Amino acid sequence: GAVVSQHPSWVICKSGTSVKIECRSLDFQATTMFWYRQFPKQSLMLMATSNEGSKATYEQGVEKDKFLINHASLTLSTLTVTSAHPEDSSFYICSARDHSGRDRNIQYFGAGTRLSVL
Amino acid sequence: SQKIEQNSEALNIQEGKTATLTCNYTNYSPAYLQWYRQDPGRGPVFLLLIRENEKEKRKERLKVTFDTTLKQSLFHITASQPADSATYLCALANFNKFYFGSGTKLNVKP
């Protein structure tokens, strides 16, 4: 099946620094990728939809200047948390859809990134 | 706005029994519904997809039903095993948007 790789899996940073998270589709091309945030024992909250070659579509309440998304190629999307603060600490997960695959409606998820801001 | 409800309480069952998890939704007419498994500290893994015109879907020990009148999906694991212990999420989708429930934790005891 389709594989999505997310890196890093865990990052600790100081308040005020920026953190970049990478999401790669390893064996398929993903024109659309999604970024989610998940708090303990809560649902995945969609932050934004990343579109290859164009601007990301952010969900209501998500600061686009805070969470920068770049989807420069068909296999890579990045999420940069700028000037991170402790309240940004969370579990961030990316996903991608294989539009050329047998079932285009399945989302394949990365393993997630645990961000801790001190 | 749409609302997806999964039982927040953990479901504890004995190995070999059938586990049944529920997903209810309101204010939404999804084109299809999906079930995912999530282990602690990991991303969700796709299990099954069922479309609005399908009543039931099976895959090995897994079975999903979809009742668009009741706005409910049931997820069954037969002959459950301790390795089935995880959190199970339902997700509703229409067009390019997915909405997830908060998940139900399943504990299968040997």
Short mmCIF file of C-alpha atoms in Angstrom, two decimals:
data_model
loop_
_atom_site.label_atom_id
_atom_site.label_comp_id
_atom_site.label_asym_id
_atom_site.label_seq_id
_atom_site.Cartn_x
_atom_site.Cartn_y
_atom_site.Cartn_z
CA GLY A 1 0.00 0.00 0.00
CA ALA A 2 0.87 3.67 -0.20
CA VAL A 3 3.46 4.87 2.29
CA VAL A 4 3.75 8.33 3.81
CA SER A 5 6.90 9.23 5.68
CA GLN A 6 6.91 12.03 8.25
CA HIS A 7 10.02 13.49 9.82
CA PRO A 8 11.00 14.17 12.53
CA SER A 9 8.98 11.93 14.79
CA TRP A 10 9.81 13.96 17.87
CA VAL A 11 11.21 17.42 18.37
CA ILE A 12 11.89 19.60 21.39
CA CYS A 13 12.60 23.26 20.85
CA LYS A 14 12.91 26.49 22.75
CA SER A 15 10.15 29.06 22.72
CA GLY A 16 10.56 31.50 19.84
CA THR A 17 12.29 29.13 17.46
CA SER A 18 10.85 27.69 14.25
CA VAL A 19 10.36 24.02 13.54
CA LYS A 20 9.96 22.38 10.15
CA ILE A 21 8.14 19.07 9.68
CA GLU A 22 8.42 17.12 6.44
CA CYS A 23 5.83 14.84 4.89
CA ARG A 24 6.77 12.64 1.93
CA SER A 25 4.78 10.23 -0.17
CA LEU A 26 7.26 7.45 -0.89
CA ASP A 27 5.66 5.39 -3.61
CA PHE A 28 3.03 7.63 -5.12
CA GLN A 29 2.48 11.20 -6.17
CA ALA A 30 0.29 13.30 -3.93
CA THR A 31 -1.19 16.44 -5.43
CA THR A 32 -3.00 17.01 -2.15
CA MET A 33 -1.71 16.51 1.36
CA PHE A 34 -3.37 17.32 4.65
CA TRP A 35 -2.00 18.56 7.95
CA TYR A 36 -3.72 17.68 11.22
CA ARG A 37 -3.17 18.48 14.84
CA GLN A 38 -4.19 16.15 17.64
CA PHE A 39 -4.39 16.79 21.37
CA PRO A 40 -4.39 13.88 23.84
CA LYS A 41 -7.55 11.81 23.69
CA GLN A 42 -9.05 14.16 21.13
CA SER A 43 -9.95 14.01 17.50
CA LEU A 44 -7.69 14.89 14.61
CA MET A 45 -8.30 18.52 13.73
CA LEU A 46 -7.67 19.48 10.14
CA MET A 47 -5.37 22.48 9.98
CA ALA A 48 -4.90 22.92 6.27
CA THR A 49 -5.00 21.30 2.88
CA SER A 50 -1.71 21.48 1.03
CA ASN A 51 -1.93 21.72 -2.75
CA GLU A 52 1.07 21.07 -4.97
CA GLY A 53 2.18 24.19 -6.75
CA SER A 54 -0.32 26.50 -5.10
CA LYS A 55 -1.18 28.04 -1.78
CA ALA A 56 -2.47 25.94 1.05
CA THR A 57 -6.09 26.18 2.13
CA TYR A 58 -6.31 26.83 5.86
CA GLU A 59 -9.19 25.91 8.11
CA GLN A 60 -10.96 28.58 10.07
CA GLY A 61 -9.01 29.66 13.12
CA VAL A 62 -5.64 28.41 11.89
CA GLU A 63 -3.08 31.19 11.50
CA LYS A 64 -1.44 30.91 8.10
CA ASP A 65 1.49 33.07 9.17
CA LYS A 66 2.05 30.85 12.17
CA PHE A 67 1.83 27.55 10.33
CA LEU A 68 3.58 27.88 6.99
CA ILE A 69 2.88 25.15 4.48
CA ASN A 70 4.88 24.51 1.34
CA HIS A 71 4.06 21.83 -1.22
CA ALA A 72 6.86 22.27 -3.71
CA SER A 73 6.72 18.86 -5.34
CA LEU A 74 4.32 15.99 -5.87
CA THR A 75 5.96 14.01 -3.08
CA LEU A 76 6.83 16.57 -0.43
CA SER A 77 4.90 18.95 1.78
CA THR A 78 6.38 20.82 4.72
CA LEU A 79 4.81 22.45 7.75
CA THR A 80 6.83 25.12 9.54
CA VAL A 81 5.70 26.22 12.97
CA THR A 82 7.10 29.72 13.23
CA SER A 83 8.08 31.35 16.53
CA ALA A 84 6.82 28.35 18.43
CA HIS A 85 5.34 28.77 21.89
CA PRO A 86 4.42 26.20 24.55
CA GLU A 87 0.78 26.26 23.44
CA ASP A 88 1.90 24.98 20.04
CA SER A 89 3.05 21.76 21.70
CA SER A 90 1.00 18.98 20.15
CA PHE A 91 1.00 15.95 17.89
CA TYR A 92 1.09 16.93 14.22
CA ILE A 93 0.13 14.41 11.55
CA CYS A 94 0.18 14.64 7.79
CA SER A 95 -1.72 12.56 5.27
CA ALA A 96 -1.91 12.18 1.52
CA ARG A 97 -4.29 10.77 -1.03
CA ASP A 98 -3.14 8.64 -3.94
CA HIS A 99 -5.24 10.04 -6.76
CA SER A 100 -3.88 7.50 -9.21
CA GLY A 101 -4.46 4.58 -6.89
CA ARG A 102 -7.22 2.02 -6.83
CA ASP A 103 -9.15 3.96 -4.25
CA ARG A 104 -8.67 7.68 -4.37
CA ASN A 105 -10.71 8.28 -1.22
CA ILE A 106 -8.30 6.72 1.24
CA GLN A 107 -5.98 8.93 3.26
CA TYR A 108 -2.58 7.53 4.09
CA PHE A 109 -1.09 8.98 7.23
CA GLY A 110 2.42 9.68 8.37
CA ALA A 111 3.56 8.45 11.77
CA GLY A 112 3.15 11.90 13.28
CA THR A 113 5.48 14.41 14.92
CA ARG A 114 5.42 15.11 18.63
CA LEU A 115 6.36 18.76 19.16
CA SER A 116 7.32 19.96 22.62
CA VAL A 117 8.05 23.68 23.04
CA LEU A 118 9.86 24.61 26.22
CA SER B 1 -21.87 22.30 12.10
CA GLN B 2 -21.29 18.59 11.66
CA LYS B 3 -20.80 16.47 14.74
CA ILE B 4 -19.31 12.99 14.97
CA GLU B 5 -19.74 10.99 18.13
CA GLN B 6 -17.83 7.96 19.22
CA ASN B 7 -18.06 6.47 22.67
CA SER B 8 -15.32 8.16 24.66
CA GLU B 9 -15.28 5.41 27.24
CA ALA B 10 -12.92 2.55 26.61
CA LEU B 11 -14.41 -0.74 25.50
CA ASN B 12 -13.04 -3.70 27.43
CA ILE B 13 -13.70 -7.17 26.10
CA GLN B 14 -12.36 -10.67 26.48
CA GLU B 15 -10.21 -12.26 23.82
CA GLY B 16 -12.27 -14.22 21.31
CA LYS B 17 -15.38 -12.08 21.71
CA THR B 18 -16.76 -9.68 19.12
CA ALA B 19 -16.06 -6.00 19.66
CA THR B 20 -18.63 -3.52 18.38
CA LEU B 21 -17.83 0.18 18.12
CA THR B 22 -20.32 2.90 17.23
CA CYS B 23 -20.03 6.08 15.21
CA ASN B 24 -22.96 8.50 15.11
CA TYR B 25 -23.10 11.74 13.20
CA THR B 26 -25.39 14.72 12.77
CA ASN B 27 -25.77 17.63 10.37
CA TYR B 28 -23.92 15.82 7.65
CA SER B 29 -24.52 13.65 4.59
CA PRO B 30 -21.21 11.96 3.87
CA ALA B 31 -20.48 10.33 0.55
CA TYR B 32 -18.54 7.67 2.41
CA LEU B 33 -17.30 6.72 5.82
CA GLN B 34 -13.98 5.26 6.87
CA TRP B 35 -12.57 3.50 9.91
CA TYR B 36 -8.98 3.88 11.03
CA ARG B 37 -6.87 2.32 13.74
CA GLN B 38 -4.52 4.49 15.77
CA ASP B 39 -1.90 3.21 18.17
CA PRO B 40 -0.41 5.51 20.85
CA GLY B 41 1.96 8.09 19.40
CA ARG B 42 1.35 6.94 15.83
CA GLY B 43 -0.61 8.14 12.85
CA PRO B 44 -3.93 6.47 11.93
CA VAL B 45 -3.92 3.43 9.68
CA PHE B 46 -6.74 2.90 7.19
CA LEU B 47 -8.94 -0.16 7.76
CA LEU B 48 -12.18 0.01 5.79
CA LEU B 49 -14.21 2.37 3.61
CA ILE B 50 -17.94 2.12 3.04
CA ARG B 51 -19.94 4.25 0.62
CA GLU B 52 -23.34 5.78 1.23
CA ASN B 53 -25.03 3.28 -1.08
CA GLU B 54 -23.47 0.30 0.68
CA LYS B 55 -24.99 -1.32 3.74
CA GLU B 56 -22.14 -3.55 4.81
CA LYS B 57 -18.47 -4.14 4.08
CA ARG B 58 -16.22 -6.95 5.27
CA LYS B 59 -12.49 -7.51 5.42
CA GLU B 60 -11.18 -10.59 7.17
CA ARG B 61 -12.32 -10.27 10.82
CA LEU B 62 -13.64 -6.76 10.31
CA LYS B 63 -17.16 -5.72 9.37
CA VAL B 64 -18.60 -2.25 8.92
CA THR B 65 -22.24 -1.26 8.52
CA PHE B 66 -23.53 2.10 7.37
CA ASP B 67 -27.08 3.28 8.03
CA THR B 68 -27.63 6.69 6.46
CA THR B 69 -31.15 6.87 7.89
CA LEU B 70 -29.96 6.41 11.45
CA LYS B 71 -26.78 8.34 10.64
CA GLN B 72 -24.76 5.59 12.22
CA SER B 73 -21.94 3.21 11.44
CA LEU B 74 -21.04 0.11 13.41
CA PHE B 75 -17.57 -1.41 13.35
CA HIS B 76 -17.20 -5.05 14.38
CA ILE B 77 -14.08 -7.08 15.12
CA THR B 78 -14.83 -10.77 15.42
CA ALA B 79 -12.65 -13.24 17.31
CA SER B 80 -10.86 -10.31 18.90
CA GLN B 81 -7.22 -10.61 19.93
CA PRO B 82 -5.07 -8.62 22.36
CA ALA B 83 -3.25 -7.25 19.29
CA ASP B 84 -6.50 -5.55 18.29
CA SER B 85 -6.17 -3.24 21.29
CA ALA B 86 -5.95 0.31 19.96
CA THR B 87 -8.05 3.42 19.39
CA TYR B 88 -10.43 3.23 16.47
CA LEU B 89 -11.48 6.38 14.64
CA CYS B 90 -14.33 6.89 12.26
CA ALA B 91 -14.06 9.54 9.58
CA LEU B 92 -16.73 11.05 7.39
CA ALA B 93 -15.86 12.45 4.01
CA ASN B 94 -17.43 14.46 1.31
CA PHE B 95 -15.63 16.01 -1.64
CA ASN B 96 -12.16 16.81 -0.33
CA LYS B 97 -12.86 17.16 3.38
CA PHE B 98 -12.54 14.59 6.11
CA TYR B 99 -13.95 14.88 9.61
CA PHE B 100 -12.80 12.55 12.36
CA GLY B 101 -14.45 11.34 15.52
CA SER B 102 -12.42 11.40 18.74
CA GLY B 103 -12.09 7.63 18.69
CA THR B 104 -12.94 4.74 20.98
CA LYS B 105 -10.21 2.87 22.80
CA LEU B 106 -10.54 -0.89 22.61
CA ASN B 107 -8.87 -3.12 25.19
CA VAL B 108 -8.88 -6.83 24.44
CA LYS B 109 -7.89 -8.86 27.47
CA PRO B 110 -6.32 -12.30 27.17
#
